[in-house]
Amino acid sequence: MNRFFTTEILQNGTARISGEDVKHIAKVLRLKPGDSVEICDARGRECEAKIISIVSDFVMLKTGEWTESKSEPRHKITLFQCVPKAGKLEIIIQKCVELGIMRIVPVLSARCLPVSKSDFDRRLARYQRVSLEAAKQSKRGIIPQIKPLQRIDELDLGGFDTLLMAYEGETERTLKQAIGGCDIGGRIALIIGPEGGFDPKEVAGLQELGAIAVSLGPRILRTETAGMAMLAQVMYEVE
Ligand code: SAH
């Protein structure tokens, strides 16, 4: 069944879909009143809904029984991703959304290619769109948020149960040792460096804030591979 996100959940057992999805429903899928779709409120709830009417800019629906989305992980994982070269962040967003990330915070660190916050934040709408498309495709119950750019020395790392920093210079502790067989809590942060790696001062600063440096193994992964590999391994361990 076709699935749509909408936040327009109305009172009397109805909901509305507006925006670009309307054209898709009417012109591409050629759905008609009486046909059913699945809708998701982007807050982790979903239901089957029947189309009541389609007018030019919205679709009215009668909602069925709401249930918790079965695809949302119990663990809420945030990725702090140092900004990679152009074009790579889209791939990171798409793959991490498929793998169950809750939120992605782009980070500016010393060895990133320089980018101004205002230039970067102009791309946010596009990044959020990538997240939305990936969330639809992978049947997520939420649309993971892509946050504005933050500097590495200004990160807000409060509110996490476990902070895991993938550090290429870590030779002792593996990710497996850090998370294997113990309860690491439900709110987890993953921190990934840029193509040029972390500056040791940044590593020390993050450790002071409680981040645990871990190795992802003996091979050096590209920055765009590291986050998804780490996320998949953490999901495997905790879910
Ligand atoms: N230029 C660096 C590598 C950077 S890799 C060097 O040659 O050493 C980009 C980022 O991916 C790293 O900062 C780290 O966060 C992560 N990463 C890649 N491979 C890793 C590994 N084997 N262990 C831990 N982190 C890794």
Short mmCIF file of C-alpha atoms in Angstrom, two decimals, residues 3-8 18 21 39-46 69 71-73 76-77 93-94 96-98 100-104 124-147:
data_model
loop_
_atom_site.label_atom_id
_atom_site.label_comp_id
_atom_site.label_asym_id
_atom_site.label_seq_id
_atom_site.Cartn_x
_atom_site.Cartn_y
_atom_site.Cartn_z
CA ARG A 3 2.54 5.36 2.23
CA PHE A 4 2.64 9.08 2.97
CA PHE A 5 3.81 11.31 5.78
CA THR A 6 1.42 13.97 6.98
CA THR A 7 1.36 16.08 10.08
CA GLU A 8 -2.13 17.35 9.27
CA SER A 18 -1.12 18.58 0.98
CA ASP A 21 2.16 14.30 -2.60
CA ILE A 39 -0.32 7.42 6.49
CA CYS A 40 2.30 8.18 9.09
CA ASP A 41 2.22 11.22 11.39
CA ALA A 42 6.06 11.52 11.37
CA ARG A 43 6.01 11.01 15.16
CA GLY A 44 6.09 7.25 15.07
CA ARG A 45 2.38 6.49 14.57
CA GLU A 46 0.72 5.14 11.45
CA SER A 69 5.22 2.33 13.76
CA SER A 71 9.94 0.21 11.89
CA GLU A 72 11.21 2.68 14.50
CA PRO A 73 14.17 1.48 16.56
CA LYS A 76 17.53 6.91 19.57
CA ILE A 77 20.81 7.41 17.77
CA ILE A 93 21.96 11.02 5.20
CA GLN A 94 20.24 8.59 2.86
CA CYS A 96 21.83 6.45 7.86
CA VAL A 97 18.10 7.14 7.57
CA GLU A 98 17.63 3.67 6.05
CA GLY A 100 17.54 3.88 11.61
CA ILE A 101 19.27 7.12 12.64
CA MET A 102 17.11 9.59 14.58
CA ARG A 103 19.01 12.81 13.90
CA ILE A 104 22.11 13.98 12.05
CA LEU A 124 19.61 22.32 4.86
CA ALA A 125 16.26 22.21 3.06
CA ARG A 126 17.83 19.97 0.42
CA TYR A 127 19.36 17.71 3.08
CA GLN A 128 16.03 17.48 4.89
CA ARG A 129 14.42 16.49 1.59
CA VAL A 130 16.95 13.65 1.21
CA SER A 131 16.00 12.51 4.71
CA LEU A 132 12.29 12.64 3.85
CA GLU A 133 12.73 10.61 0.66
CA ALA A 134 14.84 8.00 2.46
CA ALA A 135 12.34 7.88 5.34
CA LYS A 136 9.49 7.26 2.88
CA GLN A 137 11.41 4.62 0.97
CA SER A 138 12.51 2.74 4.08
CA LYS A 139 9.08 3.07 5.75
CA ARG A 140 10.33 4.98 8.76
CA GLY A 141 7.84 6.25 11.32
CA ILE A 142 9.68 9.58 11.67
CA ILE A 143 11.56 11.89 9.33
CA PRO A 144 15.04 12.14 10.88
CA GLN A 145 16.09 15.74 11.45
CA ILE A 146 19.13 17.27 9.81
CA LYS A 147 20.39 20.00 12.12
#
